[in-house]
PDB file of C-alpha atoms in Angstrom:
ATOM      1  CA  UNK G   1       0.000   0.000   0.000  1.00  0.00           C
ATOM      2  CA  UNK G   2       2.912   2.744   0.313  1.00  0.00           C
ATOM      3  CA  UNK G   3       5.581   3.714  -1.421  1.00  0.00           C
ATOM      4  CA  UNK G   4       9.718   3.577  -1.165  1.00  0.00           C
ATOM      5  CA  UNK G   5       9.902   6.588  -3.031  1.00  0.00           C
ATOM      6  CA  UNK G   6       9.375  10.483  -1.638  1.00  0.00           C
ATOM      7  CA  UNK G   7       6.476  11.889  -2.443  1.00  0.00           C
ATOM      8  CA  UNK G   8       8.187  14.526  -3.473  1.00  0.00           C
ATOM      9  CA  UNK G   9       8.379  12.769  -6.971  1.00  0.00           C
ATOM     10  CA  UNK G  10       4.855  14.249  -7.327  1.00  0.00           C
ATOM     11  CA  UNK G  11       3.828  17.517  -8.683  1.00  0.00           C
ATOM     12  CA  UNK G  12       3.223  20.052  -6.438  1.00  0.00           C
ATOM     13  CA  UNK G  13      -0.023  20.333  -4.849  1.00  0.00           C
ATOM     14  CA  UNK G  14      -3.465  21.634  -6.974  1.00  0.00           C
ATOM     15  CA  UNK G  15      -6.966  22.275  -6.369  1.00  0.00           C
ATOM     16  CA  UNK G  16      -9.726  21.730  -8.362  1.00  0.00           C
ATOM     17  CA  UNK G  17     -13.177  23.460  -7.312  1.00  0.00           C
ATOM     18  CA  UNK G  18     -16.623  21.531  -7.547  1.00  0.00           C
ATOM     19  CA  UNK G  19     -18.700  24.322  -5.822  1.00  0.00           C
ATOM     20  CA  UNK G  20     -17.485  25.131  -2.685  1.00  0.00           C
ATOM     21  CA  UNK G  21     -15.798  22.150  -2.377  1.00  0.00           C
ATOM     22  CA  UNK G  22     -11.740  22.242  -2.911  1.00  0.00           C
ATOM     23  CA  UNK G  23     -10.350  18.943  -4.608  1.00  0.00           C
ATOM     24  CA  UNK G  24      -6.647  18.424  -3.739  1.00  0.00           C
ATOM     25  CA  UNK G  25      -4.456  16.679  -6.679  1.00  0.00           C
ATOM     26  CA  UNK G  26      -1.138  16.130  -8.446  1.00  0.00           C
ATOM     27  CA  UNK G  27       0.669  14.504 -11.075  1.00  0.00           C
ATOM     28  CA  UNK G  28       3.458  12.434 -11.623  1.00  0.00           C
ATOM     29  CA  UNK G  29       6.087  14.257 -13.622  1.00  0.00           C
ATOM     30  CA  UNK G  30       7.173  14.302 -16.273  1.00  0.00           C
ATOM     31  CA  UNK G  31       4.172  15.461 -18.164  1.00  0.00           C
ATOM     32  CA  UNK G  32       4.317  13.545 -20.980  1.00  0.00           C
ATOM     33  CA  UNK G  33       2.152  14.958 -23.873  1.00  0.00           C
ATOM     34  CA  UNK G  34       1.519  11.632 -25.860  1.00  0.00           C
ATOM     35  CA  UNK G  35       0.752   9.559 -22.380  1.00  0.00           C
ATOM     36  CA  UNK G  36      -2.563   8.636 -22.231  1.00  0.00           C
ATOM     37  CA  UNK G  37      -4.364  10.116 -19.081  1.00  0.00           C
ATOM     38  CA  UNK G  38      -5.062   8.276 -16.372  1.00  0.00           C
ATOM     39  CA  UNK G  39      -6.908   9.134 -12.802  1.00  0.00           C
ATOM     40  CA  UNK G  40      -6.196   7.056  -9.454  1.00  0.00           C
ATOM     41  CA  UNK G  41      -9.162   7.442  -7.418  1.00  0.00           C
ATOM     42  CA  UNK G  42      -8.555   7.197  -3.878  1.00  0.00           C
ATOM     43  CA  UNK G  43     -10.299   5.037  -0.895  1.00  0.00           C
ATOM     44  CA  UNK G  44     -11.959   5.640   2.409  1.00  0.00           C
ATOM     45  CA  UNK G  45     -10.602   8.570   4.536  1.00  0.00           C
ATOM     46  CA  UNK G  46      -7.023   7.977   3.134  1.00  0.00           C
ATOM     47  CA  UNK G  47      -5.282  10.951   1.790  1.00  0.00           C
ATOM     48  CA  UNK G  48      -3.971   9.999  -1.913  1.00  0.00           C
ATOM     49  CA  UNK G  49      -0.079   9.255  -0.708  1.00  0.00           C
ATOM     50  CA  UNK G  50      -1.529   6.171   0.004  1.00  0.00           C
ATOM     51  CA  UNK G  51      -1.011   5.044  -3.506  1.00  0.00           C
ATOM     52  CA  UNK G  52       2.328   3.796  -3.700  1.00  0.00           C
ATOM     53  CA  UNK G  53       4.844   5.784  -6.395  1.00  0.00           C
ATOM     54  CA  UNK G  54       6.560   2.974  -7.692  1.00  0.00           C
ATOM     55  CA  UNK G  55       3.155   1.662  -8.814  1.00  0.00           C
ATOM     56  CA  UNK G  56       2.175   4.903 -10.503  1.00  0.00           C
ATOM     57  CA  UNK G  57       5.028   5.107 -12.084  1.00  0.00           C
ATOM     58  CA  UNK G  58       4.920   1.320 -13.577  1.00  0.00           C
ATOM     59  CA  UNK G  59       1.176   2.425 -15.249  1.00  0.00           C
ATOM     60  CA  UNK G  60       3.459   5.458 -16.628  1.00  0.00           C
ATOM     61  CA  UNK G  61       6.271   2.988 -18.150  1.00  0.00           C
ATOM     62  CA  UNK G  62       3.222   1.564 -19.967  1.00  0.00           C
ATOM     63  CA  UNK G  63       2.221   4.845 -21.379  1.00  0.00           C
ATOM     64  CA  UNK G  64      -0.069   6.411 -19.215  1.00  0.00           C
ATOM     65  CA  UNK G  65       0.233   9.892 -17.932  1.00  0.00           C
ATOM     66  CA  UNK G  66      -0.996   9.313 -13.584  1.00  0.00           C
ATOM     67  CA  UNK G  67      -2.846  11.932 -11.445  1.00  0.00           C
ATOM     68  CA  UNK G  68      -4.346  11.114  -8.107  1.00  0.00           C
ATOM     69  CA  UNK G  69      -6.338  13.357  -6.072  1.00  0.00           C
ATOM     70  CA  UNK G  70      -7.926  13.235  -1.949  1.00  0.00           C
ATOM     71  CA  UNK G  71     -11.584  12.451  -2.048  1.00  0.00           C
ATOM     72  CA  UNK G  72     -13.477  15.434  -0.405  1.00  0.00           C
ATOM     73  CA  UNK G  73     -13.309  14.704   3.833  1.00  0.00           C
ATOM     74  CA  UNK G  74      -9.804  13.552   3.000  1.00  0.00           C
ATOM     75  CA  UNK G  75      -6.350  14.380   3.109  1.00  0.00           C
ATOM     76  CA  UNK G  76      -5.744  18.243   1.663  1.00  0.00           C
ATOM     77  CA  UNK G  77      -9.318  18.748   0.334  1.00  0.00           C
ATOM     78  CA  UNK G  78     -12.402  20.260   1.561  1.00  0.00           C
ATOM     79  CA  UNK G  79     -13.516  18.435   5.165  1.00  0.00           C
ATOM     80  CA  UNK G  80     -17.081  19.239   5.289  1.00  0.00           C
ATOM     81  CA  UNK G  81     -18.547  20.783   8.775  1.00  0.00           C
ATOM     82  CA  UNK G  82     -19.260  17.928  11.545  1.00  0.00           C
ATOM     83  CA  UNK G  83     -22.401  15.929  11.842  1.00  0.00           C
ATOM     84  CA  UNK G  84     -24.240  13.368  13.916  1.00  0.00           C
ATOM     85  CA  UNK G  85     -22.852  10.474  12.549  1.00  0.00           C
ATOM     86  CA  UNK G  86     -19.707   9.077  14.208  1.00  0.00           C
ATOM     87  CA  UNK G  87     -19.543   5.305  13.084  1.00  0.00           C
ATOM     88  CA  UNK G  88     -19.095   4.242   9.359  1.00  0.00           C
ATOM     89  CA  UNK G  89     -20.749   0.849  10.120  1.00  0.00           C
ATOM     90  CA  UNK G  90     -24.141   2.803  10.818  1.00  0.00           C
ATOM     91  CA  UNK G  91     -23.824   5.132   8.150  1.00  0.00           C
ATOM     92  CA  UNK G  92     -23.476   2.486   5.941  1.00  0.00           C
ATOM     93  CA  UNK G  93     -26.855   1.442   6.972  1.00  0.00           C
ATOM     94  CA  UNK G  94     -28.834   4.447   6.834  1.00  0.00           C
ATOM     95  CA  UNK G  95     -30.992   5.723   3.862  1.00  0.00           C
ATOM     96  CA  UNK G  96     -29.430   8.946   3.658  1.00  0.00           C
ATOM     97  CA  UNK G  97     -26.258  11.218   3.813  1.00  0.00           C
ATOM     98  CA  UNK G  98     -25.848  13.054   6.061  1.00  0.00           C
ATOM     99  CA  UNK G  99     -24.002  15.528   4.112  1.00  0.00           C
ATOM    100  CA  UNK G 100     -23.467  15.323   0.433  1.00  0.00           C
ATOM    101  CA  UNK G 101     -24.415  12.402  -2.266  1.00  0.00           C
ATOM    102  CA  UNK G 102     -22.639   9.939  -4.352  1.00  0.00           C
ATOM    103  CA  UNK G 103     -23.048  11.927  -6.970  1.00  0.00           C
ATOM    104  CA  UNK G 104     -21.704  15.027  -5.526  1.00  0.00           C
ATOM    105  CA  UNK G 105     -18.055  12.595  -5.043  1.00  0.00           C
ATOM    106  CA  UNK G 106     -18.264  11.528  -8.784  1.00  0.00           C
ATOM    107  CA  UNK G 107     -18.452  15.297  -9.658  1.00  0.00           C
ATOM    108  CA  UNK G 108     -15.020  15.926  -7.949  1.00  0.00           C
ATOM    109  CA  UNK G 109     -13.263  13.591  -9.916  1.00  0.00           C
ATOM    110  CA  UNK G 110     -14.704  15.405 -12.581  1.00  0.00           C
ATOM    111  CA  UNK G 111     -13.881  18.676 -11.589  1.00  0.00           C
ATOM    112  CA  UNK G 112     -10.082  17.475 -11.607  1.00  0.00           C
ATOM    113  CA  UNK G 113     -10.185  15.873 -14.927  1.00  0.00           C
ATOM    114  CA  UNK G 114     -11.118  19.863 -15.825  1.00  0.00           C
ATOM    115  CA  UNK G 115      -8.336  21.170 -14.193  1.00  0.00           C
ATOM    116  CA  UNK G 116      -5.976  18.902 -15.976  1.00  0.00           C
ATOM    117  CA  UNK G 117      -7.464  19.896 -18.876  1.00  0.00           C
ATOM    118  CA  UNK G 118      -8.338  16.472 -19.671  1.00  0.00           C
ATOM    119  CA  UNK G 119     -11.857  15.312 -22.072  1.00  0.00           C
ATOM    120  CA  UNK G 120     -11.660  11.940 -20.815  1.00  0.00           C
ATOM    121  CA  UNK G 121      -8.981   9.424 -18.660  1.00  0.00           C
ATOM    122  CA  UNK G 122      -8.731   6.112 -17.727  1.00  0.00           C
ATOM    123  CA  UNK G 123      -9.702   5.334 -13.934  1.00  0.00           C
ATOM    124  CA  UNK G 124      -8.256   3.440 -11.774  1.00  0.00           C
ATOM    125  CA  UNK G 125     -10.310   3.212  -8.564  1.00  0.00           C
ATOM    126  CA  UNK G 126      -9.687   1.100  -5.374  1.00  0.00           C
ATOM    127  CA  UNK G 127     -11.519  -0.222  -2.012  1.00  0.00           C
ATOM    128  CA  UNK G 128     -14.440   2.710  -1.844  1.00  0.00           C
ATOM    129  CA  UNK G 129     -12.454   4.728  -4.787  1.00  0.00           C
ATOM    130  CA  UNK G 130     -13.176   1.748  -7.076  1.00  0.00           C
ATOM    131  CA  UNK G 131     -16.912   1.734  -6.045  1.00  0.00           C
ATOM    132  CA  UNK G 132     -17.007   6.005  -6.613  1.00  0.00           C
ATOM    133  CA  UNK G 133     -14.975   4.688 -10.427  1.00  0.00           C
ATOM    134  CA  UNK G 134     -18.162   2.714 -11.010  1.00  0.00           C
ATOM    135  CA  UNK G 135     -20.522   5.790 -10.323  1.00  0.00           C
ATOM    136  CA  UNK G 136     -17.980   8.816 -12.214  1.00  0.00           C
ATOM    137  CA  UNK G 137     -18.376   6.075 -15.216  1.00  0.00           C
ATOM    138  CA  UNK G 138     -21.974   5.548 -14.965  1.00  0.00           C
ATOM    139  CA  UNK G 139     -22.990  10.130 -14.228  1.00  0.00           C
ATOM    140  CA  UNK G 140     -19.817  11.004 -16.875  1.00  0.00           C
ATOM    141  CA  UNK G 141     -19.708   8.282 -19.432  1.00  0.00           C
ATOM    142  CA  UNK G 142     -18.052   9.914 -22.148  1.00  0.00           C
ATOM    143  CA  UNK G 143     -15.309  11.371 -19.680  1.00  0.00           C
ATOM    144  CA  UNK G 144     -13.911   7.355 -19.218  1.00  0.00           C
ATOM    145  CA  UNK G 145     -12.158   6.004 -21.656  1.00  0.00           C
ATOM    146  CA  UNK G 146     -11.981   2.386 -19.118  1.00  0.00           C
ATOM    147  CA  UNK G 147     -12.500   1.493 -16.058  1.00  0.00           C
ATOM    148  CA  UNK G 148     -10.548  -0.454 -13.705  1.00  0.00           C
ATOM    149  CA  UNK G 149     -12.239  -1.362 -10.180  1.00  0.00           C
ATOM    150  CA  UNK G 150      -9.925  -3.393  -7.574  1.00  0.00           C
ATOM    151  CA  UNK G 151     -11.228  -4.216  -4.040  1.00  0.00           C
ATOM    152  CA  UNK G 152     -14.628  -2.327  -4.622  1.00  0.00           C
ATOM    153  CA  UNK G 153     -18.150  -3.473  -3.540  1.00  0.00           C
ATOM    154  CA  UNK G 154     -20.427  -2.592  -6.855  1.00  0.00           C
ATOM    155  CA  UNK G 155     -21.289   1.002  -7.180  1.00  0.00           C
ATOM    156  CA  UNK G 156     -24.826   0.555  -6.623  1.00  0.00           C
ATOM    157  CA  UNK G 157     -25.821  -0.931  -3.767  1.00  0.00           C
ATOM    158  CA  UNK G 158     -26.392  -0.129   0.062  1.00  0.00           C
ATOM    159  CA  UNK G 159     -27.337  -0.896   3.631  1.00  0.00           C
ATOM    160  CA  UNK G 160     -27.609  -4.333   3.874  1.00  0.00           C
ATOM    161  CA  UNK G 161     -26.585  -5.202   0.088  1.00  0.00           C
ATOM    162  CA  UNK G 162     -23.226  -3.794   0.936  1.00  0.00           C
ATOM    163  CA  UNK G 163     -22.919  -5.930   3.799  1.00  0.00           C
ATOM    164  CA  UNK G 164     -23.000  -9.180   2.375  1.00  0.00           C
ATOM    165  CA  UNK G 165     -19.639  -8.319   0.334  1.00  0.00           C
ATOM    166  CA  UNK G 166     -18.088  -6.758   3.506  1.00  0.00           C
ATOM    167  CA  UNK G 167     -16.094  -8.736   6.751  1.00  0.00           C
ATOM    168  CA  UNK G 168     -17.713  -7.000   9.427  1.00  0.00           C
ATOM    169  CA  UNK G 169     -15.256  -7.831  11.953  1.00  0.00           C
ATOM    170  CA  UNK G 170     -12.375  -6.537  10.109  1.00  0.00           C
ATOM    171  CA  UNK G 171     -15.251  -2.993   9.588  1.00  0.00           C
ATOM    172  CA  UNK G 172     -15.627  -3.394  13.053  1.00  0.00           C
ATOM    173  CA  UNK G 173     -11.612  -2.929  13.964  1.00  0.00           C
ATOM    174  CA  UNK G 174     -11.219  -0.113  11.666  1.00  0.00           C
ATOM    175  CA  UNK G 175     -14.152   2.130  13.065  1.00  0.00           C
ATOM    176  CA  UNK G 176     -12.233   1.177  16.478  1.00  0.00           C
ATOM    177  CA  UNK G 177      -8.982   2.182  15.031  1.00  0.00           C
ATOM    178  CA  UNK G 178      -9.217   5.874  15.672  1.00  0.00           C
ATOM    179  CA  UNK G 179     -10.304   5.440  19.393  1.00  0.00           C
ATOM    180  CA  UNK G 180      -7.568   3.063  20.123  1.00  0.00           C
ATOM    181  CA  UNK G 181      -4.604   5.142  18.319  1.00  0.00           C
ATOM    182  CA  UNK G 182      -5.904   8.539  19.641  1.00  0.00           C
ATOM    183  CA  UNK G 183      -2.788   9.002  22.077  1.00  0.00           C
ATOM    184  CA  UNK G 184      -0.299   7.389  19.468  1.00  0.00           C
ATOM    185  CA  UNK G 185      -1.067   9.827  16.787  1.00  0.00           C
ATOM    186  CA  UNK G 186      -1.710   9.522  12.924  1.00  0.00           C
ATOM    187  CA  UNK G 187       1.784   7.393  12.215  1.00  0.00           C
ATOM    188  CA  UNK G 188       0.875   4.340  14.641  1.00  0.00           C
ATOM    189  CA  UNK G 189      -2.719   4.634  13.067  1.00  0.00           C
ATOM    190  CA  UNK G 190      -1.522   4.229   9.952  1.00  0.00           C
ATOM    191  CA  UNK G 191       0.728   1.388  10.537  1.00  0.00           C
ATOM    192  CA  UNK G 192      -1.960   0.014  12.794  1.00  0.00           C
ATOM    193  CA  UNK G 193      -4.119  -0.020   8.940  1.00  0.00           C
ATOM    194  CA  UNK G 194      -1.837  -0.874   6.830  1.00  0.00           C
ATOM    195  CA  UNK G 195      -1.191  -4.056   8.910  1.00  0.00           C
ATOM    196  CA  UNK G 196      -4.607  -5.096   9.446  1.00  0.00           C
ATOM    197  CA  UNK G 197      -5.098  -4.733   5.509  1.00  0.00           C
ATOM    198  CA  UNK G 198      -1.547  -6.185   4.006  1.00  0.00           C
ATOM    199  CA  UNK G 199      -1.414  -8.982   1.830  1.00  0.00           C
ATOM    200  CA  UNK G 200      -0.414 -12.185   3.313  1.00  0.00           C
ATOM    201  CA  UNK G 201       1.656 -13.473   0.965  1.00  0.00           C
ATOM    202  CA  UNK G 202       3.820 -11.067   0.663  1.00  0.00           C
ATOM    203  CA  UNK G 203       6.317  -8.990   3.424  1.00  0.00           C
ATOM    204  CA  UNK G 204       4.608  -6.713   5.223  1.00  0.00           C
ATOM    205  CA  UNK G 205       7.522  -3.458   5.232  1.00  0.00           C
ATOM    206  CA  UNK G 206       6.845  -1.341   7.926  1.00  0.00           C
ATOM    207  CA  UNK G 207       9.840   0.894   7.546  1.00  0.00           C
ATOM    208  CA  UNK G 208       8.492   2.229   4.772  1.00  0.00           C
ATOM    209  CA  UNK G 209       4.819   2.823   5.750  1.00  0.00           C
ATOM    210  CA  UNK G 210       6.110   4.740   8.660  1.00  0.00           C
ATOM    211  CA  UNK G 211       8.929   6.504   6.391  1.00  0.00           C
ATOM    212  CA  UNK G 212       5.578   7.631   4.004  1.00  0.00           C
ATOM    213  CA  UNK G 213       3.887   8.473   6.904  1.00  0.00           C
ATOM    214  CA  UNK G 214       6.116  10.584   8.704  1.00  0.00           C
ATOM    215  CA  UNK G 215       6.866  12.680   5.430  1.00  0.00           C
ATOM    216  CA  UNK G 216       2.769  13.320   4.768  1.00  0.00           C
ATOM    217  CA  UNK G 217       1.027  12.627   8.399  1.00  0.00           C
ATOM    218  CA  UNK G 218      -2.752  11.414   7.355  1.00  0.00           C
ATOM    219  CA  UNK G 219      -4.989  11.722  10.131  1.00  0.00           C
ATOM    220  CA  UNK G 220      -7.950  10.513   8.176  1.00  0.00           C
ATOM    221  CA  UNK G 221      -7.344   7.353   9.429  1.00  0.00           C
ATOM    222  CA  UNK G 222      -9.097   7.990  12.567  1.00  0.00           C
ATOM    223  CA  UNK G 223     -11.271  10.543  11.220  1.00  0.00           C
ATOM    224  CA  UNK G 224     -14.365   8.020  11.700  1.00  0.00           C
ATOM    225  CA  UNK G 225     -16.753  11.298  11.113  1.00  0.00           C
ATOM    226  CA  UNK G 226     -15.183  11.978   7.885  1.00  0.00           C
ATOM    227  CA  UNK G 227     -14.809   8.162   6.457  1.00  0.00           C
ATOM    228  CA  UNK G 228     -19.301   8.080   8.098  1.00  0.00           C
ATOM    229  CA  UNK G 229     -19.895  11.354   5.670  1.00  0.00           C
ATOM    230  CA  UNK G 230     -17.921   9.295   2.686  1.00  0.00           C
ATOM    231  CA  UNK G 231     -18.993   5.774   3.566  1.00  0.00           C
ATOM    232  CA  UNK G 232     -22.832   7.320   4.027  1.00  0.00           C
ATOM    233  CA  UNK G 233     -23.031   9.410   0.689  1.00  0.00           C
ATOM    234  CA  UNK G 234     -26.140   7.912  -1.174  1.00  0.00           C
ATOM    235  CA  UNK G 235     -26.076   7.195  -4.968  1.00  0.00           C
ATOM    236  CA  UNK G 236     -29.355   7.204  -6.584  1.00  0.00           C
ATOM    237  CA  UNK G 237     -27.869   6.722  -9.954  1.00  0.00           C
ATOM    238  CA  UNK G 238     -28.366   4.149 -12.851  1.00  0.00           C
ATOM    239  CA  UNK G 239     -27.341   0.507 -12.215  1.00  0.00           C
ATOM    240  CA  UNK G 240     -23.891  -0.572 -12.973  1.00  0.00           C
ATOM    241  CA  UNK G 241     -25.301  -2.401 -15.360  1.00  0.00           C
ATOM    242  CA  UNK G 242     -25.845   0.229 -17.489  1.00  0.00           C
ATOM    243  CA  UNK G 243     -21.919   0.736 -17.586  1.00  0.00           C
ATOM    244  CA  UNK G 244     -20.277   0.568 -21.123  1.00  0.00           C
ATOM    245  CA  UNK G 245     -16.797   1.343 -20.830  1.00  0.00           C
ATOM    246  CA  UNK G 246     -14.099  -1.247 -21.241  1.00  0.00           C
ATOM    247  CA  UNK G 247     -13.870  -2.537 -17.401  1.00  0.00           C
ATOM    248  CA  UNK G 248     -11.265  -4.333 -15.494  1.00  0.00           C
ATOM    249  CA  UNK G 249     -12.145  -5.730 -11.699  1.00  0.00           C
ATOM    250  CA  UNK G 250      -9.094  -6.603  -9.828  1.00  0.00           C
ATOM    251  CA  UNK G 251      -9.569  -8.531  -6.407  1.00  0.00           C
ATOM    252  CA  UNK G 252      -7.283  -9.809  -3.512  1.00  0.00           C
ATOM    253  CA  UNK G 253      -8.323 -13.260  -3.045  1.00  0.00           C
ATOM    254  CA  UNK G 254      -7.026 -12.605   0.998  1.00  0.00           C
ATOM    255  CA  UNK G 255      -8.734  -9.812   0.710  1.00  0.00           C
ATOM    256  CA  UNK G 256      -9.558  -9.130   4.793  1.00  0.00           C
ATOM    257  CA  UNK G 257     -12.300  -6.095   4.255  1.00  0.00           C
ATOM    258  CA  UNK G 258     -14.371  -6.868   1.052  1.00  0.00           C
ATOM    259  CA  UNK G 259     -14.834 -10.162   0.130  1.00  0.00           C
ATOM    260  CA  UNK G 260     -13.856 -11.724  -3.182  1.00  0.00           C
ATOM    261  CA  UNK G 261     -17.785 -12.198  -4.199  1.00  0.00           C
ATOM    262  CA  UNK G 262     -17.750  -8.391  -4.218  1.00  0.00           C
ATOM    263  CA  UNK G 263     -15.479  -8.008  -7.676  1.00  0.00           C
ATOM    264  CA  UNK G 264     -17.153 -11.116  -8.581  1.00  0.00           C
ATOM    265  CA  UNK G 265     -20.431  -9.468  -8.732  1.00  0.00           C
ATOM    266  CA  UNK G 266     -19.177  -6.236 -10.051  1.00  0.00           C
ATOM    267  CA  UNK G 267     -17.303  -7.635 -12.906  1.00  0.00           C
ATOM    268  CA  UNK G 268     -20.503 -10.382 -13.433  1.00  0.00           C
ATOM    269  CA  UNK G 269     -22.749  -7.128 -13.663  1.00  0.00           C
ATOM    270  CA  UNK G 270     -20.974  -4.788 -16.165  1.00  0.00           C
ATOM    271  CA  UNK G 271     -21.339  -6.252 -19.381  1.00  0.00           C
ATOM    272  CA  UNK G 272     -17.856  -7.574 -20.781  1.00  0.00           C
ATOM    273  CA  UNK G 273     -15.932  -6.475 -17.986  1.00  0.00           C
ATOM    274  CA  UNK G 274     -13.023  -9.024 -16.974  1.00  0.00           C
ATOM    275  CA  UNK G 275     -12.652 -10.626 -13.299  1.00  0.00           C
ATOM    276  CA  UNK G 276      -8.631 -11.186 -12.320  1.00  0.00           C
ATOM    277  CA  UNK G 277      -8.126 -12.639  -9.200  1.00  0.00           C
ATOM    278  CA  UNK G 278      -5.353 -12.046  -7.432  1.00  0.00           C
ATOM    279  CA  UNK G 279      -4.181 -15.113  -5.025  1.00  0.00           C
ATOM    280  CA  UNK G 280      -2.082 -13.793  -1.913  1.00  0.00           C
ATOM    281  CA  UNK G 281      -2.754 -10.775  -2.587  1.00  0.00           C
ATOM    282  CA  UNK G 282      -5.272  -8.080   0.400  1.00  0.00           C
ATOM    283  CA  UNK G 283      -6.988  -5.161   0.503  1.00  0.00           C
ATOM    284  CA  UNK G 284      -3.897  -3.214  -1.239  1.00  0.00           C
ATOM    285  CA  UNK G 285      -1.549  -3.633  -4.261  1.00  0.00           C
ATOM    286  CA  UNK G 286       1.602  -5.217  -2.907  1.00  0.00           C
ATOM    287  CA  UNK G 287       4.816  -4.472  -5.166  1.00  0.00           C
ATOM    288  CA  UNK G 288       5.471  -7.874  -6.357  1.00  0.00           C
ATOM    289  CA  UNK G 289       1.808  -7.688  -8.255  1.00  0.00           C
ATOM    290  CA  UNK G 290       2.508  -4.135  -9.824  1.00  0.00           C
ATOM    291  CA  UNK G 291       3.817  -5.140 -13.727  1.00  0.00           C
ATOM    292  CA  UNK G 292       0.745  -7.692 -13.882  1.00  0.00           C
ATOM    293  CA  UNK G 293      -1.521  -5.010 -12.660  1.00  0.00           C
ATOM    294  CA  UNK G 294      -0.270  -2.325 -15.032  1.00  0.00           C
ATOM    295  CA  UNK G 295       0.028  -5.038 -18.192  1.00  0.00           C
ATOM    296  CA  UNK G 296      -3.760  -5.855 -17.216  1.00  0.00           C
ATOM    297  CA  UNK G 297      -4.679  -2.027 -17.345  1.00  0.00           C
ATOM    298  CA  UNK G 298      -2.696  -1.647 -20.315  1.00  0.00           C
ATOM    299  CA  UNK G 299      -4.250  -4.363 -22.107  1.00  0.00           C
ATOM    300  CA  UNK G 300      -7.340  -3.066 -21.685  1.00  0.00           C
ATOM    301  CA  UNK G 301      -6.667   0.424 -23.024  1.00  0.00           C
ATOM    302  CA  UNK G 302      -6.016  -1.221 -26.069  1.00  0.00           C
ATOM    303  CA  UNK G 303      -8.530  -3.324 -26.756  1.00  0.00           C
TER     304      UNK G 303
END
């Protein structure tokens, strides 16, 4: 899930504006004019260092020009004013936001395809950034060129639909995280995720989650009011079904948060999309699975 590389490698920090709302982004330089665009669209609460750089830049060895951008109530952008809900597991369950929609979070990735200056892009969405892929390609269809969805539930269901794709004990320990790592602070938090999320077949390298850390401190992790306003947004969109770009659904097989059936169901659902398991592998992308992943993605940019 992190990266050995500074994030420094990065563009300096922009904002795109949906509204009132201010959408934090970058880019990974150089900006090469004949890559083809393509947006990583971040998961729940995380701020988008999360992605790791040496995975960006293997999509960019295979021609892609990468952005990435904080989901609003995340990392740099716009944290919307507090409300009454405190615990992502109920807001999953409730009817309503409490704050802002679904749609309202596909418009933001929108509004930072316009600041790029970009028609259309690939996306490349993962854990509750895959499911808000699903939903920018159903409201914007002719700003995604193809979707790729790893670790996502499908973009259009809720309450209890959502929970059948979803290990509620591991939900359960992440809405606790924030409690039991307030006196520890955002690095210990973050470590605390990452290991409850790392793939198990594969070394779990804590020096450099806490190096990433310490350079860009993310205290969304225990932001559960944030990740309830994200996790509760309500999408009263089309079906994902209705979905026509070329899509890819990647899925951990040890995934410990959203079950395999989840990327099963999405990728069963979107008519000629392409289900790629991925044995050993959790609720991140660990480096040994990065060329696959970006020969997958590339693959299905060109046919």
């Amino acid at each position: 899930m992190t990266s050995k590389v500074p994030p420094s490698v990065w563009s300096p920090t922009q904002w795109a504006c949906n509204g009132e709302v201010r959408v934090a982004y970058d880019r990974l330089p150089p900006h090469d004019a004949d890559g083809e665009p393509l947006l990583l669209v971040t998961g729940l609460g995380v701020a988008r260092h999360w992605w790791p750089t040496g995975l960006a830049r293997t999509l960019a060895a295979r021609g892609f020009t990468v952005a990435r951008y904080d989901q609003r109530d995340a990392g740099e952008s716009t944290h919307l004013p507090p409300t009454t809900g405190t615990n992502p597991i109920t807001a999953l369950l409730r009817k309503r936001g409490d704050a802002y929609t679904a749609e309202d979070m596909a418009d933001d990735a929108i509004a930072v395809l316009d600041a790029l200056g970009w028609d259309s892009a690939h996306l490349f969405g993962q854990s509750l950034g895959g499911t808000v892929a699903q939903r920018i390609t159903l409201r914007h269809p002719r700003r995604v060129r193809t979707l790729t969805s790893v670790s996502a539930v499908p973009g259009d269901t809720a309450g209890l639909a959502t929970l059948r794709h979803i290990r509620l004990r591991t939900l359960a320990r992440l809405a606790r995280m924030g409690r039991s790592h307030a006196l520890e602070g955002p690095i210990e938090a973050g470590v605390a995720l990452a290991r409850l999320l790392h793939s198990p077949a594969h070394p779990f390298d804590e020096q450099a989650i806490r190096a990433m850390l310490a350079d860009t401190p993310d205290p969304g992790v225990r932001d559960a009011r944030s990740q309830s306003r994200q996790i509760g947004a309500q999408w009263s969109g089309p079906a994902i079904g209705r979905i026509t770009a070329p899509t890819l659904v990647l899925h951990g097989l040890d995934d410990p948060l959203v079950k395999p059936s989840a990327g099963r169901t999405v990728a069963a659902r979107i008519p000629g999309a392409r289900f790629v398991p991925l044995p050993g592998v959790g609720h991140g992308l660990p480096e040994p699975v990065w060329e696959d992943v970006a020969q997958h993605v590339r693959q299905l940019a060109d046919g």
